[in-house]
Amino acid sequence: QQQQQQQLQQQAAAAAALANAAAAVDADSDVQPGFLKTASSRAAVMQALAQSKGISLAPPSMPAVAAAPVAAPAAPAPVPPSQCIRLSPMFDPETEESPNFAAEVEEDVRDVCAELGTIRHLFVDKRSKGDVYVMFDTVTAAEAAHKEMNGRFYNTRTVAVSFIPLSVYEIKFPQVK
């Protein structure tokens, strides 16, 4: 019975602390019922909750300062046209049913790209999320492929074509040097 009395006293103290916090919240002119819009409102409620649990919170030592707006990270600079492109996503290796899907994708890409210029290298990356890499003889041919294939649908996917700097392509595929 003594434990029940202590629990009732703690609950009454918690209710009184919350009521005091609610009064402090109501004193804030910009607070609507159910919302804690200001830092002081939130601090008052946190203080009341802490007191109801027998925890002492030190009052904030400094007034809240509005944070300076943070600029969004700059988008990467577009890669200038080169003779190398990446087409993505051309497939999803997790959903492909044909064991020869890579050869089929390669044939389809080769058919389209061969009409636009001479292909020096073509690679279907089966371990990727659908990337196909193509190196043309000229930048003009790669630009034509970009224009022809960017935004085109292939197997229900919208293909994005991006240029890859020749130096990066040669690192990825050293055999093309």
PDB file of C-alpha atoms in Angstrom:
ATOM      1  CA  GLN A   1       0.000   0.000   0.000  1.00  0.00           C
ATOM      2  CA  GLN A   2       2.907   2.306   0.696  1.00  0.00           C
ATOM      3  CA  GLN A   3       4.239   1.607  -2.826  1.00  0.00           C
ATOM      4  CA  GLN A   4       0.853   2.503  -4.285  1.00  0.00           C
ATOM      5  CA  GLN A   5       0.895   5.793  -2.386  1.00  0.00           C
ATOM      6  CA  GLN A   6       4.377   6.579  -3.703  1.00  0.00           C
ATOM      7  CA  GLN A   7       3.298   5.771  -7.255  1.00  0.00           C
ATOM      8  CA  LEU A   8       0.235   7.996  -6.887  1.00  0.00           C
ATOM      9  CA  GLN A   9       2.407  10.824  -5.550  1.00  0.00           C
ATOM     10  CA  GLN A  10       4.841  10.432  -8.458  1.00  0.00           C
ATOM     11  CA  GLN A  11       1.965  10.432 -10.935  1.00  0.00           C
ATOM     12  CA  ALA A  12       0.478  13.534  -9.308  1.00  0.00           C
ATOM     13  CA  ALA A  13       3.871  15.263  -9.419  1.00  0.00           C
ATOM     14  CA  ALA A  14       4.270  14.304 -13.075  1.00  0.00           C
ATOM     15  CA  ALA A  15       0.789  15.578 -13.900  1.00  0.00           C
ATOM     16  CA  ALA A  16       1.505  18.868 -12.095  1.00  0.00           C
ATOM     17  CA  ALA A  17       4.821  19.244 -13.923  1.00  0.00           C
ATOM     18  CA  LEU A  18       3.140  18.581 -17.267  1.00  0.00           C
ATOM     19  CA  ALA A  19       0.398  21.053 -16.412  1.00  0.00           C
ATOM     20  CA  ASN A  20       3.073  23.667 -15.647  1.00  0.00           C
ATOM     21  CA  ALA A  21       4.771  22.838 -18.922  1.00  0.00           C
ATOM     22  CA  ALA A  22       1.475  23.118 -20.751  1.00  0.00           C
ATOM     23  CA  ALA A  23       0.926  26.520 -19.190  1.00  0.00           C
ATOM     24  CA  ALA A  24       4.394  27.556 -20.338  1.00  0.00           C
ATOM     25  CA  VAL A  25       3.600  26.267 -23.816  1.00  0.00           C
ATOM     26  CA  ASP A  26       0.289  28.144 -23.859  1.00  0.00           C
ATOM     27  CA  ALA A  27       2.184  31.302 -22.997  1.00  0.00           C
ATOM     28  CA  ASP A  28       4.007  31.078 -26.339  1.00  0.00           C
ATOM     29  CA  SER A  29       1.958  33.097 -28.777  1.00  0.00           C
ATOM     30  CA  ASP A  30       2.866  31.051 -31.853  1.00  0.00           C
ATOM     31  CA  VAL A  31       1.894  27.661 -30.453  1.00  0.00           C
ATOM     32  CA  GLN A  32      -1.279  26.042 -31.638  1.00  0.00           C
ATOM     33  CA  PRO A  33      -2.881  23.221 -29.660  1.00  0.00           C
ATOM     34  CA  GLY A  34      -0.947  20.006 -30.207  1.00  0.00           C
ATOM     35  CA  PHE A  35       2.173  21.690 -31.594  1.00  0.00           C
ATOM     36  CA  LEU A  36       5.450  22.650 -29.983  1.00  0.00           C
ATOM     37  CA  LYS A  37       6.761  25.209 -32.411  1.00  0.00           C
ATOM     38  CA  THR A  38       9.406  27.010 -30.418  1.00  0.00           C
ATOM     39  CA  ALA A  39      12.547  25.799 -28.727  1.00  0.00           C
ATOM     40  CA  SER A  40      11.364  27.222 -25.412  1.00  0.00           C
ATOM     41  CA  SER A  41       8.115  25.223 -25.653  1.00  0.00           C
ATOM     42  CA  ARG A  42       9.985  22.024 -26.323  1.00  0.00           C
ATOM     43  CA  ALA A  43      12.483  22.774 -23.547  1.00  0.00           C
ATOM     44  CA  ALA A  44       9.666  23.406 -21.062  1.00  0.00           C
ATOM     45  CA  VAL A  45       8.033  20.079 -21.843  1.00  0.00           C
ATOM     46  CA  MET A  46      11.355  18.239 -21.694  1.00  0.00           C
ATOM     47  CA  GLN A  47      12.137  19.893 -18.345  1.00  0.00           C
ATOM     48  CA  ALA A  48       8.735  18.874 -16.965  1.00  0.00           C
ATOM     49  CA  LEU A  49       9.125  15.305 -18.154  1.00  0.00           C
ATOM     50  CA  ALA A  50      12.613  15.093 -16.678  1.00  0.00           C
ATOM     51  CA  GLN A  51      11.415  16.470 -13.334  1.00  0.00           C
ATOM     52  CA  SER A  52       8.575  13.944 -13.281  1.00  0.00           C
ATOM     53  CA  LYS A  53      11.187  11.192 -13.498  1.00  0.00           C
ATOM     54  CA  GLY A  54      13.419  12.784 -10.871  1.00  0.00           C
ATOM     55  CA  ILE A  55      16.007  13.973 -13.368  1.00  0.00           C
ATOM     56  CA  SER A  56      17.387  17.462 -13.213  1.00  0.00           C
ATOM     57  CA  LEU A  57      18.075  19.138 -16.524  1.00  0.00           C
ATOM     58  CA  ALA A  58      20.330  22.151 -16.513  1.00  0.00           C
ATOM     59  CA  PRO A  59      18.746  25.126 -18.256  1.00  0.00           C
ATOM     60  CA  PRO A  60      20.291  25.974 -21.604  1.00  0.00           C
ATOM     61  CA  SER A  61      23.343  28.158 -21.099  1.00  0.00           C
ATOM     62  CA  MET A  62      22.965  30.021 -24.371  1.00  0.00           C
ATOM     63  CA  PRO A  63      19.923  31.322 -26.171  1.00  0.00           C
ATOM     64  CA  ALA A  64      18.952  29.404 -29.281  1.00  0.00           C
ATOM     65  CA  VAL A  65      20.556  30.777 -32.407  1.00  0.00           C
ATOM     66  CA  ALA A  66      18.995  30.246 -35.782  1.00  0.00           C
ATOM     67  CA  ALA A  67      21.189  28.040 -37.901  1.00  0.00           C
ATOM     68  CA  ALA A  68      22.575  29.528 -41.047  1.00  0.00           C
ATOM     69  CA  PRO A  69      21.002  28.007 -44.133  1.00  0.00           C
ATOM     70  CA  VAL A  70      23.098  25.252 -45.618  1.00  0.00           C
ATOM     71  CA  ALA A  71      23.504  25.311 -49.362  1.00  0.00           C
ATOM     72  CA  ALA A  72      22.686  22.134 -51.216  1.00  0.00           C
ATOM     73  CA  PRO A  73      25.722  20.383 -52.611  1.00  0.00           C
ATOM     74  CA  ALA A  74      26.545  21.525 -56.088  1.00  0.00           C
ATOM     75  CA  ALA A  75      25.614  19.167 -58.867  1.00  0.00           C
ATOM     76  CA  PRO A  76      28.618  17.610 -60.523  1.00  0.00           C
ATOM     77  CA  ALA A  77      29.771  19.407 -63.620  1.00  0.00           C
ATOM     78  CA  PRO A  78      28.575  17.692 -66.771  1.00  0.00           C
ATOM     79  CA  VAL A  79      31.194  15.612 -68.513  1.00  0.00           C
ATOM     80  CA  PRO A  80      32.083  17.109 -71.886  1.00  0.00           C
ATOM     81  CA  PRO A  81      31.381  14.912 -74.902  1.00  0.00           C
ATOM     82  CA  SER A  82      33.928  12.196 -75.522  1.00  0.00           C
ATOM     83  CA  GLN A  83      34.058   9.123 -77.716  1.00  0.00           C
ATOM     84  CA  CYS A  84      32.971   6.947 -74.748  1.00  0.00           C
ATOM     85  CA  ILE A  85      29.447   6.543 -73.358  1.00  0.00           C
ATOM     86  CA  ARG A  86      27.593   4.551 -70.722  1.00  0.00           C
ATOM     87  CA  LEU A  87      23.992   3.450 -71.254  1.00  0.00           C
ATOM     88  CA  SER A  88      22.047   2.687 -68.096  1.00  0.00           C
ATOM     89  CA  PRO A  89      19.872   0.920 -67.030  1.00  0.00           C
ATOM     90  CA  MET A  90      19.658  -1.448 -69.969  1.00  0.00           C
ATOM     91  CA  PHE A  91      18.758  -4.483 -67.825  1.00  0.00           C
ATOM     92  CA  ASP A  92      18.361  -5.729 -64.272  1.00  0.00           C
ATOM     93  CA  PRO A  93      20.536  -8.789 -63.655  1.00  0.00           C
ATOM     94  CA  GLU A  94      18.296  -9.899 -60.784  1.00  0.00           C
ATOM     95  CA  THR A  95      15.218 -10.174 -62.993  1.00  0.00           C
ATOM     96  CA  GLU A  96      16.738 -11.391 -66.262  1.00  0.00           C
ATOM     97  CA  GLU A  97      15.513 -14.872 -67.097  1.00  0.00           C
ATOM     98  CA  SER A  98      17.607 -15.664 -70.163  1.00  0.00           C
ATOM     99  CA  PRO A  99      21.100 -17.016 -69.441  1.00  0.00           C
ATOM    100  CA  ASN A 100      22.226 -15.199 -72.620  1.00  0.00           C
ATOM    101  CA  PHE A 101      20.761 -11.813 -71.690  1.00  0.00           C
ATOM    102  CA  ALA A 102      24.153 -10.074 -71.878  1.00  0.00           C
ATOM    103  CA  ALA A 103      24.747 -11.289 -75.428  1.00  0.00           C
ATOM    104  CA  GLU A 104      21.215 -10.216 -76.393  1.00  0.00           C
ATOM    105  CA  VAL A 105      21.707  -6.724 -74.924  1.00  0.00           C
ATOM    106  CA  GLU A 106      25.100  -6.448 -76.616  1.00  0.00           C
ATOM    107  CA  GLU A 107      23.593  -7.378 -79.989  1.00  0.00           C
ATOM    108  CA  ASP A 108      20.787  -4.824 -79.611  1.00  0.00           C
ATOM    109  CA  VAL A 109      23.182  -2.035 -78.629  1.00  0.00           C
ATOM    110  CA  ARG A 110      25.628  -2.970 -81.383  1.00  0.00           C
ATOM    111  CA  ASP A 111      22.841  -2.869 -84.003  1.00  0.00           C
ATOM    112  CA  VAL A 112      21.841   0.681 -83.052  1.00  0.00           C
ATOM    113  CA  CYS A 113      25.334   2.045 -82.452  1.00  0.00           C
ATOM    114  CA  ALA A 114      26.838   0.591 -85.636  1.00  0.00           C
ATOM    115  CA  GLU A 115      24.482   2.798 -87.656  1.00  0.00           C
ATOM    116  CA  LEU A 116      25.899   5.876 -85.901  1.00  0.00           C
ATOM    117  CA  GLY A 117      29.630   5.218 -86.173  1.00  0.00           C
ATOM    118  CA  THR A 118      32.431   2.713 -85.826  1.00  0.00           C
ATOM    119  CA  ILE A 119      32.444   0.876 -82.503  1.00  0.00           C
ATOM    120  CA  ARG A 120      35.915   0.293 -81.041  1.00  0.00           C
ATOM    121  CA  HIS A 121      34.731  -1.417 -77.852  1.00  0.00           C
ATOM    122  CA  LEU A 122      31.436  -2.544 -76.310  1.00  0.00           C
ATOM    123  CA  PHE A 123      30.985  -4.107 -72.874  1.00  0.00           C
ATOM    124  CA  VAL A 124      27.843  -5.275 -71.047  1.00  0.00           C
ATOM    125  CA  ASP A 125      28.582  -5.185 -67.319  1.00  0.00           C
ATOM    126  CA  LYS A 126      26.541  -8.136 -65.993  1.00  0.00           C
ATOM    127  CA  ARG A 127      27.517  -7.298 -62.397  1.00  0.00           C
ATOM    128  CA  SER A 128      26.128  -3.759 -62.589  1.00  0.00           C
ATOM    129  CA  LYS A 129      22.600  -2.403 -62.397  1.00  0.00           C
ATOM    130  CA  GLY A 130      22.337  -2.491 -66.175  1.00  0.00           C
ATOM    131  CA  ASP A 131      25.371  -0.594 -67.492  1.00  0.00           C
ATOM    132  CA  VAL A 132      26.588  -0.951 -71.066  1.00  0.00           C
ATOM    133  CA  TYR A 133      29.798   0.801 -72.118  1.00  0.00           C
ATOM    134  CA  VAL A 134      30.541   1.803 -75.692  1.00  0.00           C
ATOM    135  CA  MET A 135      33.655   3.383 -77.189  1.00  0.00           C
ATOM    136  CA  PHE A 136      33.358   4.882 -80.657  1.00  0.00           C
ATOM    137  CA  ASP A 137      36.050   5.922 -83.103  1.00  0.00           C
ATOM    138  CA  THR A 138      34.993   9.560 -82.882  1.00  0.00           C
ATOM    139  CA  VAL A 139      33.356  12.007 -80.505  1.00  0.00           C
ATOM    140  CA  THR A 140      30.837  12.820 -83.259  1.00  0.00           C
ATOM    141  CA  ALA A 141      29.612   9.206 -83.317  1.00  0.00           C
ATOM    142  CA  ALA A 142      29.274   9.156 -79.518  1.00  0.00           C
ATOM    143  CA  GLU A 143      27.320  12.435 -79.630  1.00  0.00           C
ATOM    144  CA  ALA A 144      25.006  10.917 -82.237  1.00  0.00           C
ATOM    145  CA  ALA A 145      24.485   7.862 -79.982  1.00  0.00           C
ATOM    146  CA  HIS A 146      23.776  10.150 -77.031  1.00  0.00           C
ATOM    147  CA  LYS A 147      21.197  12.057 -79.064  1.00  0.00           C
ATOM    148  CA  GLU A 148      19.633   8.872 -80.448  1.00  0.00           C
ATOM    149  CA  MET A 149      19.491   6.776 -77.278  1.00  0.00           C
ATOM    150  CA  ASN A 150      19.210   9.129 -74.306  1.00  0.00           C
ATOM    151  CA  GLY A 151      15.645   8.884 -72.985  1.00  0.00           C
ATOM    152  CA  ARG A 152      14.799   5.967 -75.279  1.00  0.00           C
ATOM    153  CA  PHE A 153      12.890   2.985 -73.878  1.00  0.00           C
ATOM    154  CA  TYR A 154      14.522  -0.434 -73.822  1.00  0.00           C
ATOM    155  CA  ASN A 155      12.706  -3.379 -72.212  1.00  0.00           C
ATOM    156  CA  THR A 156      10.410  -1.004 -70.278  1.00  0.00           C
ATOM    157  CA  ARG A 157      13.344   1.028 -68.962  1.00  0.00           C
ATOM    158  CA  THR A 158      14.213   4.602 -69.835  1.00  0.00           C
ATOM    159  CA  VAL A 159      17.845   4.638 -70.862  1.00  0.00           C
ATOM    160  CA  ALA A 160      20.154   7.421 -69.709  1.00  0.00           C
ATOM    161  CA  VAL A 161      23.275   7.982 -71.774  1.00  0.00           C
ATOM    162  CA  SER A 162      26.266   9.715 -70.225  1.00  0.00           C
ATOM    163  CA  PHE A 163      29.676  10.577 -71.588  1.00  0.00           C
ATOM    164  CA  ILE A 164      32.750   9.098 -69.931  1.00  0.00           C
ATOM    165  CA  PRO A 165      36.135  10.804 -70.257  1.00  0.00           C
ATOM    166  CA  LEU A 166      38.503   8.753 -72.399  1.00  0.00           C
ATOM    167  CA  SER A 167      41.068   8.596 -69.574  1.00  0.00           C
ATOM    168  CA  VAL A 168      38.474   7.093 -67.197  1.00  0.00           C
ATOM    169  CA  TYR A 169      37.301   4.611 -69.843  1.00  0.00           C
ATOM    170  CA  GLU A 170      40.883   3.493 -70.462  1.00  0.00           C
ATOM    171  CA  ILE A 171      41.375   2.896 -66.731  1.00  0.00           C
ATOM    172  CA  LYS A 172      38.191   0.813 -66.576  1.00  0.00           C
ATOM    173  CA  PHE A 173      39.068  -1.058 -69.780  1.00  0.00           C
ATOM    174  CA  PRO A 174      42.880  -1.040 -70.164  1.00  0.00           C
ATOM    175  CA  GLN A 175      42.682  -3.308 -73.211  1.00  0.00           C
ATOM    176  CA  VAL A 176      41.303  -0.443 -75.345  1.00  0.00           C
ATOM    177  CA  LYS A 177      44.503   1.639 -75.195  1.00  0.00           C
TER     178      LYS A 177
END
